[in-house]
Amino acid sequence: MNARPPKETRDPVLRKKARHLPPGLRSRSMHAMSARAAQGRFALQVCADCGTATYPPREACPQCWGTLDWQDQPNGAQVLCETTVRVSTDLYFRDHLPWKMGKVALDAGPVALVHLHRSLRPDDRAVIRCMLDRGGNAALFALPLHTSGDIDMTDPQLREFVVPIKGKTVLVSDARSAIGLAVVKAMHDAGAALVVAGMAPPDRPLGDGAQILSLDGVQQMPLDISDQTSVSEALSKVGGPLDIVINTARHVRSGGVSAHGNLVEQRRAFDISAMGLSRLAQAAGPMLAGRSHGAFVDLISSDALSGSASHAGFAAAEAARLALLQSFRHEMRGAGVRVMSVFTGPVEDEHFQSVPPPKVAPRRIAGAIVDALTQGREQTCVGDIAQDAMDRWLEDPALYAREKNL
Amino acid sequence: MSRRQASYDGVAVCAPVTVPYVRFSNETAHWWAGAALRQLRDSVGLTPADVDGFCFASFTAGPDTVVGMVQHLGLTPRWMDHLPTGGASGVMALRRAARAVQCGDADLVVCLAADTNAIDSFRHGLANFSRFSQDAVYPYGFGGPNATFALITDAYMRAYDVTREDFGKLCIAQRANAASNPMALQRKPLTMDDYLGARPIADPIHLFDCVMPCAGAEAFIVTTPEIAERRGLKAASVLATIERHNAFPDDPVQLRGGWEMDIDGFWESAGITPGDVDCLQVYDDYPVIVAMQIEDLGFCPKGLVGKVIRQTDFTISGNLPLNTNGGQLSAGQAGAAGGFQNVTEGLRQILRQPLGDQVPGANIALVSGFGLVNYDRGVCTGAAALKAMS
């Protein structure tokens, strides 16, 4: 059975709309800026000797030839001048003309060319967001002041940098879990046209989830991501455009490697976290690639960053998942599909009953996923544990691996 | 404060040649370079053995540089140089060659710029222009130089109260000058209504603010007055030159160019004033840069260019003949040769060998170059004053 009522909206004879990417060639330093933009950070190089911030990325300070380090910057700016590009030789921008851009004086010091929100004019104050463009590279977008957290989804330029949820079709794996249910509810509340709730076996009473799963626009679908056939069947039954896939499936079990190690549970963790991701990605990737705003969001444990003595198999499986996700992200970049990771520490659910707080409520995870999509952020940490783990891992991975399991 | 520039005694600039431009060419830059040398052979009897200095500029000769070019063209110079500086390359070639000749490092230098333009080469050339462009310009709409100069034009118009009509007057005057130049690609008269009503490209830049990329080559000879005389060549002397790169890096928007840093010393060295200039050949990729040069070269105080444009006749018979071959805006922009055509046209006017109409009584030409948008502005600037040798 198809998950949605049959509707003939496409002329089968029409050529499919070809999707292009913005120019993608960048210097190594610019990739370093993009790596920070992926985390939602606006960082510029600052001279270690004289403290001057510089842009575009360089290899030496233009004031004193000192060495440069990346530092987060204030996001204020003043618009200096503007233009609307009406002619371009680039295929991506030709698809999106006219394109408004401008030049701003950053509060951080340098001037920068930016994508300009349609409401901004010269001399206006602006807020700069360092976002990722369709090619996955950092780009500065100037937005009006008093932009609340919400992105203006009616600005066609800005929509190119984010993943709108309203009116879209979303698949959520492991929708039976506390996290999955919260995500289904959040997608429904954010205006998704259809939320396909992937129901992992075994069938059992839904309890509190029944209300969410019977909401208008939510469709239950058998989906066992440890089973190739089940994944193929589920995605074929979506039977139409699929815009967003949110993979919340995981297999959390405590235990070490030799001490209290349970090989069956370890294998199960790999089958769901790592191989499950591959199965889902293989089946969904081509469907997402044809969409104007395709996205794949993966919920991943911050234990993926280093081993965990208490959850050894789980952490190892999540680490494998992270590696696969990074490869998948690279593959999907050519199709303009965003692959996003949302890192979390221990969750306030039945799997972490014996872990003391702080823990992250499923509802908060769902909120972070909505936020990641609508802000276009590639990597998000939800909760203090995940953020702390990420900060420490980025600062000194070897030290973090030691400290974490002391 | 820089030291005062030594004179250019013992230097003669002569033999300007222009290989007629075409919109698109299947020939290579090497072919266009060869055509320029052939023209020098045919017009002044130059042979490979006569050339012991060679200065070359091109965007499309890759993978070759001047090294490949000298072997390709059968030259055995004892001095050579390669200039990747586009719109500033003509003035820079002139200054380098002049000192080489003056100091005896070379006796006869051919300065040559050649570029081809295949159907899609403008797009390809654009895509690999500079690292800053790749990182921080192209990703923002890929409007090319049109967008970069649209931003400068937008800021300039607001800062100095310059209107589109003012820019229009410059473009219309250059088009009128192109009318008598048989080599200009665009000679159809331009009206203010045409100019103002043209389709927008990148606001406030409209179609007639943009040059037409094309293929072509330009060359001239720098040698000693004695050699020029022996060969029967009319020649000009160099009164003064300047060049400056990455000037005013802290200006948020380029509202002035590097000329401003050195212009007082320039006029002092030249021993003339702007009022003595008979024709002004400035780099004209966009009219805003023409206006900027009129100010920064000292033809009017900063900020008053709008008023001065309204009061000045820039045609060949006017009180300040400007870009008398039509400039790139009408004759076409043949890549790096676009940075040479200001030199060759200035020379032609004072040597009384014009392509089209002669500026009456022209003896002194001021040529000015501007080149290479690396990020948000043109980096290279230069200027030279040339006077006909009596």
PDB file of C-alpha atoms in Angstrom, chain A residues 100-283:
ATOM      1  CA  LYS A 100      21.336  39.880  -4.286  1.00  0.00           C
ATOM      2  CA  MET A 101      24.807  40.275  -2.842  1.00  0.00           C
ATOM      3  CA  GLY A 102      26.728  43.048  -1.209  1.00  0.00           C
ATOM      4  CA  LYS A 103      29.742  44.104   0.729  1.00  0.00           C
ATOM      5  CA  VAL A 104      29.825  44.596   4.476  1.00  0.00           C
ATOM      6  CA  ALA A 105      32.286  45.931   7.017  1.00  0.00           C
ATOM      7  CA  LEU A 106      32.460  43.180   9.622  1.00  0.00           C
ATOM      8  CA  ASP A 107      32.593  44.258  13.276  1.00  0.00           C
ATOM      9  CA  ALA A 108      35.486  41.789  13.407  1.00  0.00           C
ATOM     10  CA  GLY A 109      37.487  44.178  11.193  1.00  0.00           C
ATOM     11  CA  PRO A 110      37.743  43.019   7.574  1.00  0.00           C
ATOM     12  CA  VAL A 111      35.321  43.693   4.754  1.00  0.00           C
ATOM     13  CA  ALA A 112      33.555  40.778   3.108  1.00  0.00           C
ATOM     14  CA  LEU A 113      31.345  40.028   0.151  1.00  0.00           C
ATOM     15  CA  VAL A 114      28.130  38.461   1.402  1.00  0.00           C
ATOM     16  CA  HIS A 115      24.810  37.077   0.315  1.00  0.00           C
ATOM     17  CA  LEU A 116      22.468  39.908   1.178  1.00  0.00           C
ATOM     18  CA  HIS A 117      18.988  39.471   2.596  1.00  0.00           C
ATOM     19  CA  ARG A 118      16.467  41.194   0.370  1.00  0.00           C
ATOM     20  CA  SER A 119      15.450  43.687   3.072  1.00  0.00           C
ATOM     21  CA  LEU A 120      18.976  45.039   3.649  1.00  0.00           C
ATOM     22  CA  ARG A 121      20.217  48.333   2.190  1.00  0.00           C
ATOM     23  CA  PRO A 122      23.549  50.182   2.317  1.00  0.00           C
ATOM     24  CA  ASP A 123      24.308  51.663   5.762  1.00  0.00           C
ATOM     25  CA  ASP A 124      22.010  49.135   7.485  1.00  0.00           C
ATOM     26  CA  ARG A 125      23.328  47.152  10.411  1.00  0.00           C
ATOM     27  CA  ALA A 126      23.257  43.394   9.787  1.00  0.00           C
ATOM     28  CA  VAL A 127      23.848  40.086  11.477  1.00  0.00           C
ATOM     29  CA  ILE A 128      26.282  37.757   9.721  1.00  0.00           C
ATOM     30  CA  ARG A 129      25.670  34.040   9.621  1.00  0.00           C
ATOM     31  CA  CYS A 130      28.403  31.769   8.420  1.00  0.00           C
ATOM     32  CA  MET A 131      26.437  29.031   6.648  1.00  0.00           C
ATOM     33  CA  LEU A 132      27.200  26.234   4.238  1.00  0.00           C
ATOM     34  CA  ASP A 133      26.172  26.690   0.646  1.00  0.00           C
ATOM     35  CA  ARG A 134      24.782  23.899  -1.539  1.00  0.00           C
ATOM     36  CA  GLY A 135      28.306  22.727  -2.278  1.00  0.00           C
ATOM     37  CA  GLY A 136      29.045  22.400   1.451  1.00  0.00           C
ATOM     38  CA  ASN A 137      31.361  25.416   1.594  1.00  0.00           C
ATOM     39  CA  ALA A 138      31.257  28.300   4.060  1.00  0.00           C
ATOM     40  CA  ALA A 139      29.376  31.374   2.894  1.00  0.00           C
ATOM     41  CA  LEU A 140      28.541  34.578   4.721  1.00  0.00           C
ATOM     42  CA  PHE A 141      24.897  35.614   4.731  1.00  0.00           C
ATOM     43  CA  ALA A 142      23.906  39.064   5.972  1.00  0.00           C
ATOM     44  CA  LEU A 143      20.519  39.116   7.699  1.00  0.00           C
ATOM     45  CA  PRO A 144      18.559  42.024   9.129  1.00  0.00           C
ATOM     46  CA  LEU A 145      18.982  42.816  12.845  1.00  0.00           C
ATOM     47  CA  HIS A 146      16.313  41.472  15.153  1.00  0.00           C
ATOM     48  CA  THR A 147      16.204  38.293  13.146  1.00  0.00           C
ATOM     49  CA  SER A 148      14.923  35.954  15.801  1.00  0.00           C
ATOM     50  CA  GLY A 149      16.109  32.368  15.711  1.00  0.00           C
ATOM     51  CA  ASP A 150      13.682  31.715  12.888  1.00  0.00           C
ATOM     52  CA  ILE A 151      14.990  31.898   9.358  1.00  0.00           C
ATOM     53  CA  ASP A 152      12.849  33.735   6.840  1.00  0.00           C
ATOM     54  CA  MET A 153      11.767  30.801   4.713  1.00  0.00           C
ATOM     55  CA  THR A 154      10.124  33.116   2.187  1.00  0.00           C
ATOM     56  CA  ASP A 155      13.484  34.494   1.009  1.00  0.00           C
ATOM     57  CA  PRO A 156      14.395  32.267  -1.939  1.00  0.00           C
ATOM     58  CA  GLN A 157      18.117  32.960  -1.504  1.00  0.00           C
ATOM     59  CA  LEU A 158      18.078  32.062   2.147  1.00  0.00           C
ATOM     60  CA  ARG A 159      16.125  28.886   1.439  1.00  0.00           C
ATOM     61  CA  GLU A 160      19.108  27.669  -0.570  1.00  0.00           C
ATOM     62  CA  PHE A 161      21.114  27.512   2.654  1.00  0.00           C
ATOM     63  CA  VAL A 162      18.605  25.720   4.853  1.00  0.00           C
ATOM     64  CA  VAL A 163      16.227  22.775   4.784  1.00  0.00           C
ATOM     65  CA  PRO A 164      12.590  23.824   5.004  1.00  0.00           C
ATOM     66  CA  ILE A 165      10.307  21.312   6.718  1.00  0.00           C
ATOM     67  CA  LYS A 166       6.934  22.844   5.934  1.00  0.00           C
ATOM     68  CA  GLY A 167       5.137  20.926   3.214  1.00  0.00           C
ATOM     69  CA  LYS A 168       7.862  18.289   2.954  1.00  0.00           C
ATOM     70  CA  THR A 169       7.842  14.503   3.227  1.00  0.00           C
ATOM     71  CA  VAL A 170       9.909  13.185   6.123  1.00  0.00           C
ATOM     72  CA  LEU A 171      10.891   9.627   7.019  1.00  0.00           C
ATOM     73  CA  VAL A 172      11.786   8.942  10.662  1.00  0.00           C
ATOM     74  CA  SER A 173      13.446   5.632  11.516  1.00  0.00           C
ATOM     75  CA  ASP A 174      12.808   3.875  14.819  1.00  0.00           C
ATOM     76  CA  ALA A 175       9.710   5.998  15.400  1.00  0.00           C
ATOM     77  CA  ARG A 176       8.589   3.669  18.161  1.00  0.00           C
ATOM     78  CA  SER A 177      11.374   4.827  20.493  1.00  0.00           C
ATOM     79  CA  ALA A 178      11.064   7.808  22.809  1.00  0.00           C
ATOM     80  CA  ILE A 179      13.398   9.798  20.592  1.00  0.00           C
ATOM     81  CA  GLY A 180      11.667   8.693  17.382  1.00  0.00           C
ATOM     82  CA  LEU A 181       8.258   9.645  18.719  1.00  0.00           C
ATOM     83  CA  ALA A 182       9.500  13.071  19.745  1.00  0.00           C
ATOM     84  CA  VAL A 183      10.982  13.602  16.299  1.00  0.00           C
ATOM     85  CA  VAL A 184       7.754  12.531  14.546  1.00  0.00           C
ATOM     86  CA  LYS A 185       5.825  14.994  16.714  1.00  0.00           C
ATOM     87  CA  ALA A 186       8.331  17.804  16.043  1.00  0.00           C
ATOM     88  CA  MET A 187       8.235  17.248  12.269  1.00  0.00           C
ATOM     89  CA  HIS A 188       4.461  17.231  12.338  1.00  0.00           C
ATOM     90  CA  ASP A 189       4.417  20.433  14.389  1.00  0.00           C
ATOM     91  CA  ALA A 190       6.942  22.067  12.036  1.00  0.00           C
ATOM     92  CA  GLY A 191       4.470  21.604   9.189  1.00  0.00           C
ATOM     93  CA  ALA A 192       5.723  18.524   7.364  1.00  0.00           C
ATOM     94  CA  ALA A 193       3.103  17.406   4.826  1.00  0.00           C
ATOM     95  CA  LEU A 194       3.727  13.733   5.526  1.00  0.00           C
ATOM     96  CA  VAL A 195       5.712  12.092   8.285  1.00  0.00           C
ATOM     97  CA  VAL A 196       6.434   8.451   7.554  1.00  0.00           C
ATOM     98  CA  ALA A 197       7.031   6.824  10.925  1.00  0.00           C
ATOM     99  CA  GLY A 198       9.303   3.808  10.508  1.00  0.00           C
ATOM    100  CA  MET A 199       8.118   1.147  12.976  1.00  0.00           C
ATOM    101  CA  ALA A 200      10.811  -1.265  14.081  1.00  0.00           C
ATOM    102  CA  PRO A 201       9.794  -4.786  15.029  1.00  0.00           C
ATOM    103  CA  PRO A 202       8.593  -6.392  17.163  1.00  0.00           C
ATOM    104  CA  ASP A 203       5.057  -5.023  17.108  1.00  0.00           C
ATOM    105  CA  ARG A 204       3.950  -4.079  20.557  1.00  0.00           C
ATOM    106  CA  PRO A 205       1.428  -1.756  22.185  1.00  0.00           C
ATOM    107  CA  LEU A 206       2.248   1.875  21.417  1.00  0.00           C
ATOM    108  CA  GLY A 207       1.319   3.275  24.835  1.00  0.00           C
ATOM    109  CA  ASP A 208       1.834   7.032  24.988  1.00  0.00           C
ATOM    110  CA  GLY A 209       3.036   7.089  21.381  1.00  0.00           C
ATOM    111  CA  ALA A 210      -0.325   6.088  19.957  1.00  0.00           C
ATOM    112  CA  GLN A 211      -1.562   9.653  20.043  1.00  0.00           C
ATOM    113  CA  ILE A 212       1.423  10.983  18.119  1.00  0.00           C
ATOM    114  CA  LEU A 213       1.406   8.181  15.556  1.00  0.00           C
ATOM    115  CA  SER A 214      -2.251   8.752  14.795  1.00  0.00           C
ATOM    116  CA  LEU A 215      -1.823  12.476  14.124  1.00  0.00           C
ATOM    117  CA  ASP A 216      -3.027  13.772  10.785  1.00  0.00           C
ATOM    118  CA  GLY A 217      -0.215  13.503   8.237  1.00  0.00           C
ATOM    119  CA  VAL A 218       1.624  10.810  10.174  1.00  0.00           C
ATOM    120  CA  GLN A 219       1.774   7.426   8.511  1.00  0.00           C
ATOM    121  CA  GLN A 220       3.138   4.311  10.195  1.00  0.00           C
ATOM    122  CA  MET A 221       5.359   2.100   8.067  1.00  0.00           C
ATOM    123  CA  PRO A 222       7.100  -1.153   9.019  1.00  0.00           C
ATOM    124  CA  LEU A 223      10.829  -0.405   8.856  1.00  0.00           C
ATOM    125  CA  ASP A 224      13.567  -2.609  10.295  1.00  0.00           C
ATOM    126  CA  ILE A 225      16.854  -1.026   9.375  1.00  0.00           C
ATOM    127  CA  SER A 226      18.717  -4.191  10.269  1.00  0.00           C
ATOM    128  CA  ASP A 227      16.881  -5.867   7.396  1.00  0.00           C
ATOM    129  CA  GLN A 228      17.698  -4.964   3.787  1.00  0.00           C
ATOM    130  CA  THR A 229      14.354  -6.154   2.446  1.00  0.00           C
ATOM    131  CA  SER A 230      12.402  -4.210   5.012  1.00  0.00           C
ATOM    132  CA  VAL A 231      14.295  -1.011   4.182  1.00  0.00           C
ATOM    133  CA  SER A 232      13.740  -1.425   0.435  1.00  0.00           C
ATOM    134  CA  GLU A 233      10.075  -2.171   0.884  1.00  0.00           C
ATOM    135  CA  ALA A 234       9.485   0.748   3.209  1.00  0.00           C
ATOM    136  CA  LEU A 235      11.130   3.258   0.895  1.00  0.00           C
ATOM    137  CA  SER A 236       9.340   1.938  -2.160  1.00  0.00           C
ATOM    138  CA  LYS A 237       6.082   2.377  -0.300  1.00  0.00           C
ATOM    139  CA  VAL A 238       6.814   6.026   0.375  1.00  0.00           C
ATOM    140  CA  GLY A 239       5.899   6.069  -3.304  1.00  0.00           C
ATOM    141  CA  GLY A 240       6.676   9.676  -4.107  1.00  0.00           C
ATOM    142  CA  PRO A 241       9.060  12.466  -3.327  1.00  0.00           C
ATOM    143  CA  LEU A 242      11.041  12.021  -0.143  1.00  0.00           C
ATOM    144  CA  ASP A 243      12.697  15.179   1.148  1.00  0.00           C
ATOM    145  CA  ILE A 244      14.122  14.436   4.555  1.00  0.00           C
ATOM    146  CA  VAL A 245      15.297  11.242   6.264  1.00  0.00           C
ATOM    147  CA  ILE A 246      15.921  11.306   9.998  1.00  0.00           C
ATOM    148  CA  ASN A 247      17.722   8.269  11.320  1.00  0.00           C
ATOM    149  CA  THR A 248      17.214   7.903  15.070  1.00  0.00           C
ATOM    150  CA  ALA A 249      17.872   4.160  15.243  1.00  0.00           C
ATOM    151  CA  ARG A 250      20.489   2.995  17.731  1.00  0.00           C
ATOM    152  CA  HIS A 251      21.143   0.009  19.980  1.00  0.00           C
ATOM    153  CA  VAL A 252      22.233   1.189  23.435  1.00  0.00           C
ATOM    154  CA  ARG A 253      23.629  -1.500  25.720  1.00  0.00           C
ATOM    155  CA  SER A 254      26.173  -1.202  28.509  1.00  0.00           C
ATOM    156  CA  GLY A 255      29.177  -3.485  28.781  1.00  0.00           C
ATOM    157  CA  GLY A 256      32.882  -3.496  28.091  1.00  0.00           C
ATOM    158  CA  VAL A 257      35.000  -5.432  25.629  1.00  0.00           C
ATOM    159  CA  SER A 258      36.315  -8.275  27.787  1.00  0.00           C
ATOM    160  CA  ALA A 259      34.678  -7.260  31.044  1.00  0.00           C
ATOM    161  CA  HIS A 260      30.930  -7.907  30.790  1.00  0.00           C
ATOM    162  CA  GLY A 261      31.295  -7.944  27.053  1.00  0.00           C
ATOM    163  CA  ASN A 262      28.299  -9.330  25.195  1.00  0.00           C
ATOM    164  CA  LEU A 263      29.201 -10.181  21.605  1.00  0.00           C
ATOM    165  CA  VAL A 264      25.581 -10.600  20.556  1.00  0.00           C
ATOM    166  CA  GLU A 265      24.702  -7.109  21.746  1.00  0.00           C
ATOM    167  CA  GLN A 266      27.867  -5.697  20.186  1.00  0.00           C
ATOM    168  CA  ARG A 267      27.023  -7.226  16.848  1.00  0.00           C
ATOM    169  CA  ARG A 268      23.468  -5.953  17.104  1.00  0.00           C
ATOM    170  CA  ALA A 269      24.774  -2.445  17.825  1.00  0.00           C
ATOM    171  CA  PHE A 270      26.885  -2.549  14.645  1.00  0.00           C
ATOM    172  CA  ASP A 271      24.007  -3.954  12.639  1.00  0.00           C
ATOM    173  CA  ILE A 272      21.765  -1.069  13.608  1.00  0.00           C
ATOM    174  CA  SER A 273      24.113   1.894  14.049  1.00  0.00           C
ATOM    175  CA  ALA A 274      26.575   1.222  11.242  1.00  0.00           C
ATOM    176  CA  MET A 275      25.062  -1.219   8.753  1.00  0.00           C
ATOM    177  CA  GLY A 276      21.598   0.243   9.400  1.00  0.00           C
ATOM    178  CA  LEU A 277      22.871   3.647   8.345  1.00  0.00           C
ATOM    179  CA  SER A 278      24.324   2.167   5.168  1.00  0.00           C
ATOM    180  CA  ARG A 279      21.088   0.356   4.318  1.00  0.00           C
ATOM    181  CA  LEU A 280      19.015   3.452   4.851  1.00  0.00           C
ATOM    182  CA  ALA A 281      21.479   5.688   3.010  1.00  0.00           C
ATOM    183  CA  GLN A 282      21.684   3.355   0.018  1.00  0.00           C
ATOM    184  CA  ALA A 283      17.932   3.190  -0.334  1.00  0.00           C
TER     185      ALA A 283
END
